[in-house]
PDB file of C-alpha atoms in Angstrom:
ATOM      1  CA  MET A  57     -59.192  36.672  57.212  1.00 40.00           C
ATOM      2  CA  SER A  58     -55.682  37.293  58.282  1.00 46.00           C
ATOM      3  CA  MET A  59     -52.756  36.809  55.924  1.00 46.00           C
ATOM      4  CA  HIS A  60     -51.616  33.893  58.070  1.00 47.00           C
ATOM      5  CA  ASP A  61     -54.461  31.595  56.800  1.00 47.00           C
ATOM      6  CA  CYS A  62     -54.226  32.572  53.173  1.00 51.00           C
ATOM      7  CA  ASN A  63     -53.615  28.968  52.094  1.00 49.00           C
ATOM      8  CA  CYS A  64     -50.370  29.570  50.153  1.00 50.00           C
ATOM      9  CA  GLY A  65     -49.358  25.948  50.477  1.00 52.00           C
ATOM     10  CA  CYS A  66     -50.232  25.006  46.940  1.00 52.00           C
ATOM     11  CA  ARG A  67     -48.521  28.206  45.566  1.00 53.00           C
ATOM     12  CA  CYS A  68     -45.150  27.403  46.968  1.00 64.00           C
ATOM     13  CA  ARG A  69     -44.910  25.176  43.876  1.00 77.00           C
ATOM     14  CA  CYS A  70     -45.185  28.377  41.873  1.00 81.00           C
ATOM     15  CA  GLY A  71     -41.795  29.439  43.271  1.00 81.00           C
ATOM     16  CA  LEU A  72     -40.223  26.208  41.944  1.00 86.00           C
ATOM     17  CA  THR A  73     -41.837  26.710  38.540  1.00 88.00           C
ATOM     18  CA  ALA A  74     -40.558  30.286  38.551  1.00 88.00           C
ATOM     19  CA  LEU A  75     -36.985  29.061  39.204  1.00 91.00           C
ATOM     20  CA  ILE A  76     -37.024  26.354  36.620  1.00 93.00           C
ATOM     21  CA  ALA A  77     -38.620  28.708  33.988  1.00 93.00           C
ATOM     22  CA  SER A  78     -36.051  31.444  34.843  1.00 95.00           C
ATOM     23  CA  LEU A  79     -33.166  28.989  34.619  1.00 95.00           C
ATOM     24  CA  LEU A  80     -34.423  27.581  31.367  1.00 96.00           C
ATOM     25  CA  LEU A  81     -34.784  31.136  29.781  1.00 95.00           C
ATOM     26  CA  GLY A  82     -31.281  32.114  31.119  1.00 95.00           C
ATOM     27  CA  VAL A  83     -29.724  29.066  29.523  1.00 96.00           C
ATOM     28  CA  ILE A  84     -31.563  29.766  26.118  1.00 95.00           C
ATOM     29  CA  ALA A  85     -30.503  33.343  26.308  1.00 93.00           C
ATOM     30  CA  ALA A  86     -26.850  32.379  26.903  1.00 92.00           C
ATOM     31  CA  PHE A  87     -27.015  29.958  23.903  1.00 93.00           C
ATOM     32  CA  LEU A  88     -28.688  32.519  21.599  1.00 91.00           C
ATOM     33  CA  ARG A  89     -26.215  35.230  22.717  1.00 89.00           C
ATOM     34  CA  ILE A  90     -23.104  33.036  21.869  1.00 88.00           C
ATOM     35  CA  THR A  91     -24.528  32.119  18.485  1.00 88.00           C
ATOM     36  CA  GLY A  92     -25.105  35.729  17.728  1.00 83.00           C
ATOM     37  CA  VAL A  93     -28.990  35.493  17.463  1.00 88.00           C
ATOM     38  CA  LEU A  94     -29.645  37.566  20.506  1.00 84.00           C
ATOM     39  CA  ASN A  95     -28.091  40.995  21.050  1.00 84.00           C
ATOM     40  CA  LEU A  96     -28.763  42.909  24.288  1.00 83.00           C
ATOM     41  CA  THR A  97     -28.797  46.465  23.300  1.00 85.00           C
ATOM     42  CA  THR A  98     -28.003  49.369  25.586  1.00 87.00           C
ATOM     43  CA  ALA A  99     -31.715  50.310  25.523  1.00 91.00           C
ATOM     44  CA  PHE A 100     -32.647  46.881  26.901  1.00 92.00           C
ATOM     45  CA  LEU A 101     -29.977  46.945  29.466  1.00 91.00           C
ATOM     46  CA  GLY A 102     -30.909  50.421  30.563  1.00 92.00           C
ATOM     47  CA  ALA A 103     -34.600  49.475  30.800  1.00 94.00           C
ATOM     48  CA  ALA A 104     -33.818  46.325  32.781  1.00 94.00           C
ATOM     49  CA  PHE A 105     -31.703  48.474  35.297  1.00 94.00           C
ATOM     50  CA  ILE A 106     -34.446  51.010  35.681  1.00 95.00           C
ATOM     51  CA  ILE A 107     -37.086  48.313  36.194  1.00 94.00           C
ATOM     52  CA  ALA A 108     -34.914  46.720  38.860  1.00 94.00           C
ATOM     53  CA  VAL A 109     -34.416  49.985  40.540  1.00 94.00           C
ATOM     54  CA  VAL A 110     -38.257  50.591  40.532  1.00 92.00           C
ATOM     55  CA  TYR A 111     -38.937  47.173  41.882  1.00 89.00           C
ATOM     56  CA  LEU A 112     -36.477  47.581  44.704  1.00 89.00           C
ATOM     57  CA  ALA A 113     -38.087  50.990  45.702  1.00 88.00           C
ATOM     58  CA  VAL A 114     -41.553  49.496  45.580  1.00 85.00           C
ATOM     59  CA  LEU A 115     -40.375  46.490  47.687  1.00 82.00           C
ATOM     60  CA  ILE A 116     -38.802  48.853  50.265  1.00 82.00           C
ATOM     61  CA  LEU A 117     -41.883  51.175  50.335  1.00 80.00           C
ATOM     62  CA  SER A 118     -44.356  48.311  50.561  1.00 75.00           C
ATOM     63  CA  MET A 119     -42.397  46.519  53.321  1.00 74.00           C
ATOM     64  CA  ALA A 120     -42.134  49.831  55.286  1.00 72.00           C
ATOM     65  CA  VAL A 121     -45.985  50.425  54.934  1.00 69.00           C
ATOM     66  CA  MET A 122     -46.887  46.803  55.793  1.00 66.00           C
ATOM     67  CA  GLY A 123     -44.644  46.828  58.795  1.00 63.00           C
ATOM     68  CA  LYS A 124     -44.519  43.453  60.766  1.00 61.00           C
ATOM     69  CA  ARG A 125     -47.681  41.520  59.945  1.00 59.00           C
ATOM     70  CA  GLU A 126     -48.517  37.914  59.914  1.00 55.00           C
ATOM     71  CA  ALA A 127     -47.690  36.378  56.704  1.00 56.00           C
ATOM     72  CA  CYS A 128     -48.691  33.256  54.913  1.00 58.00           C
ATOM     73  CA  ALA A 129     -46.174  30.474  54.808  1.00 57.00           C
ATOM     74  CA  CYS A 130     -44.656  31.010  51.330  1.00 61.00           C
ATOM     75  CA  LEU A 131     -44.910  34.842  51.303  1.00 70.00           C
ATOM     76  CA  CYS A 132     -41.297  35.261  52.463  1.00 73.00           C
ATOM     77  CA  THR A 133     -40.189  32.621  49.921  1.00 73.00           C
ATOM     78  CA  HIS A 134     -41.695  34.616  47.100  1.00 76.00           C
ATOM     79  CA  LEU A 135     -40.302  37.913  48.450  1.00 80.00           C
ATOM     80  CA  ARG A 136     -36.837  36.325  48.513  1.00 83.00           C
ATOM     81  CA  LYS A 137     -37.235  35.250  44.796  1.00 85.00           C
ATOM     82  CA  LEU A 138     -38.415  38.772  43.896  1.00 86.00           C
ATOM     83  CA  LEU A 139     -35.710  40.466  45.834  1.00 89.00           C
ATOM     84  CA  ALA A 140     -32.988  38.205  44.338  1.00 91.00           C
ATOM     85  CA  GLY A 141     -34.515  38.786  40.862  1.00 93.00           C
ATOM     86  CA  ALA A 142     -34.374  42.539  41.308  1.00 93.00           C
ATOM     87  CA  LEU A 143     -31.022  42.701  42.827  1.00 94.00           C
ATOM     88  CA  GLY A 144     -29.504  40.350  40.296  1.00 94.00           C
ATOM     89  CA  THR A 145     -31.119  42.272  37.401  1.00 95.00           C
ATOM     90  CA  PHE A 146     -29.771  45.513  38.812  1.00 95.00           C
ATOM     91  CA  LEU A 147     -26.363  44.159  39.308  1.00 95.00           C
ATOM     92  CA  PHE A 148     -25.860  42.375  35.866  1.00 94.00           C
ATOM     93  CA  ALA A 149     -27.594  45.047  33.960  1.00 93.00           C
ATOM     94  CA  LEU A 150     -25.099  47.457  35.527  1.00 93.00           C
ATOM     95  CA  VAL A 151     -22.209  45.148  34.784  1.00 92.00           C
ATOM     96  CA  LEU A 152     -23.191  44.789  31.146  1.00 89.00           C
ATOM     97  CA  LEU A 153     -23.746  48.554  30.744  1.00 90.00           C
ATOM     98  CA  LEU A 154     -20.412  49.392  32.148  1.00 90.00           C
ATOM     99  CA  ILE A 155     -18.234  46.705  30.648  1.00 86.00           C
ATOM    100  CA  ASP A 156     -17.876  46.283  26.892  1.00 79.00           C
ATOM    101  CA  VAL A 157     -18.245  42.588  26.286  1.00 75.00           C
ATOM    102  CA  ALA A 158     -17.758  41.126  22.803  1.00 69.00           C
ATOM    103  CA  ALA A 159     -21.013  39.833  21.444  1.00 61.00           C
ATOM    104  CA  ALA A 160     -19.849  36.295  20.662  1.00 66.00           C
ATOM    105  CA  SER A 161     -17.672  35.847  23.754  1.00 82.00           C
ATOM    106  CA  VAL A 162     -18.338  33.124  26.338  1.00 88.00           C
ATOM    107  CA  ILE A 163     -18.196  35.624  29.139  1.00 89.00           C
ATOM    108  CA  GLY A 164     -20.770  37.901  27.397  1.00 86.00           C
ATOM    109  CA  ALA A 165     -23.171  34.902  26.749  1.00 89.00           C
ATOM    110  CA  ILE A 166     -22.854  33.837  30.402  1.00 92.00           C
ATOM    111  CA  LEU A 167     -23.573  37.342  31.696  1.00 92.00           C
ATOM    112  CA  ALA A 168     -26.562  37.739  29.327  1.00 91.00           C
ATOM    113  CA  GLY A 169     -27.856  34.413  30.495  1.00 94.00           C
ATOM    114  CA  VAL A 170     -27.532  35.402  34.146  1.00 95.00           C
ATOM    115  CA  LEU A 171     -29.198  38.682  33.475  1.00 95.00           C
ATOM    116  CA  ILE A 172     -32.138  37.056  31.772  1.00 95.00           C
ATOM    117  CA  PHE A 173     -32.378  34.451  34.553  1.00 96.00           C
ATOM    118  CA  PHE A 174     -32.769  37.214  37.195  1.00 96.00           C
ATOM    119  CA  PHE A 175     -34.987  39.399  35.007  1.00 95.00           C
ATOM    120  CA  THR A 176     -37.379  36.492  34.483  1.00 95.00           C
ATOM    121  CA  LEU A 177     -37.109  35.517  38.190  1.00 93.00           C
ATOM    122  CA  MET A 178     -38.127  39.061  39.134  1.00 92.00           C
ATOM    123  CA  PHE A 179     -41.286  38.882  37.121  1.00 92.00           C
ATOM    124  CA  ALA A 180     -42.138  35.243  37.919  1.00 90.00           C
ATOM    125  CA  GLY A 181     -41.643  35.955  41.670  1.00 86.00           C
ATOM    126  CA  SER A 182     -44.030  38.757  41.372  1.00 86.00           C
ATOM    127  CA  ALA A 183     -46.629  36.562  39.799  1.00 86.00           C
ATOM    128  CA  CYS A 184     -46.201  34.027  42.599  1.00 83.00           C
ATOM    129  CA  LEU A 185     -46.391  36.674  45.209  1.00 79.00           C
ATOM    130  CA  ILE A 186     -49.634  38.073  43.712  1.00 80.00           C
ATOM    131  CA  ARG A 187     -51.141  34.699  43.672  1.00 79.00           C
ATOM    132  CA  CYS A 188     -50.195  34.190  47.252  1.00 76.00           C
ATOM    133  CA  LEU A 189     -51.639  37.516  48.317  1.00 74.00           C
ATOM    134  CA  ALA A 190     -54.841  37.110  46.274  1.00 74.00           C
ATOM    135  CA  ASP A 191     -55.417  33.773  47.946  1.00 68.00           C
ATOM    136  CA  CYS A 192     -56.397  32.081  44.716  1.00 61.00           C
ATOM    137  CA  ARG A 193     -57.588  28.573  45.487  1.00 59.00           C
ATOM    138  CA  ASP A 194     -56.503  25.997  42.949  1.00 54.00           C
TER     139      ASP A 194
END
């Protein structure tokens, strides 16, 4: 079976679910940050940064190894979500590590919400990609 007929059609909805879940968690994180319930520590930001770098390295290596193969219809959609999540996590973790933002500031809450959005999108995109590649029939 080639990757082209991997029946990903039903799993394209997984990408929409991933986006909605990520957006919801990002908004909740921003709200919790502005109310002072959520505190993003330097350890968490550093871990998010490292995870994003590892994700990017694995994506680059896996694409180099795979080369140009036929792909199922939604594989590129999931890869875009995964790449956007990894790059966004990398960028916003770096920004939050480098810039001292007051815990209860609106800017800090927005940055934290965006970071959590991209962090969640990275993992949710991975799950969708795995479902697509595994050819799980629903």
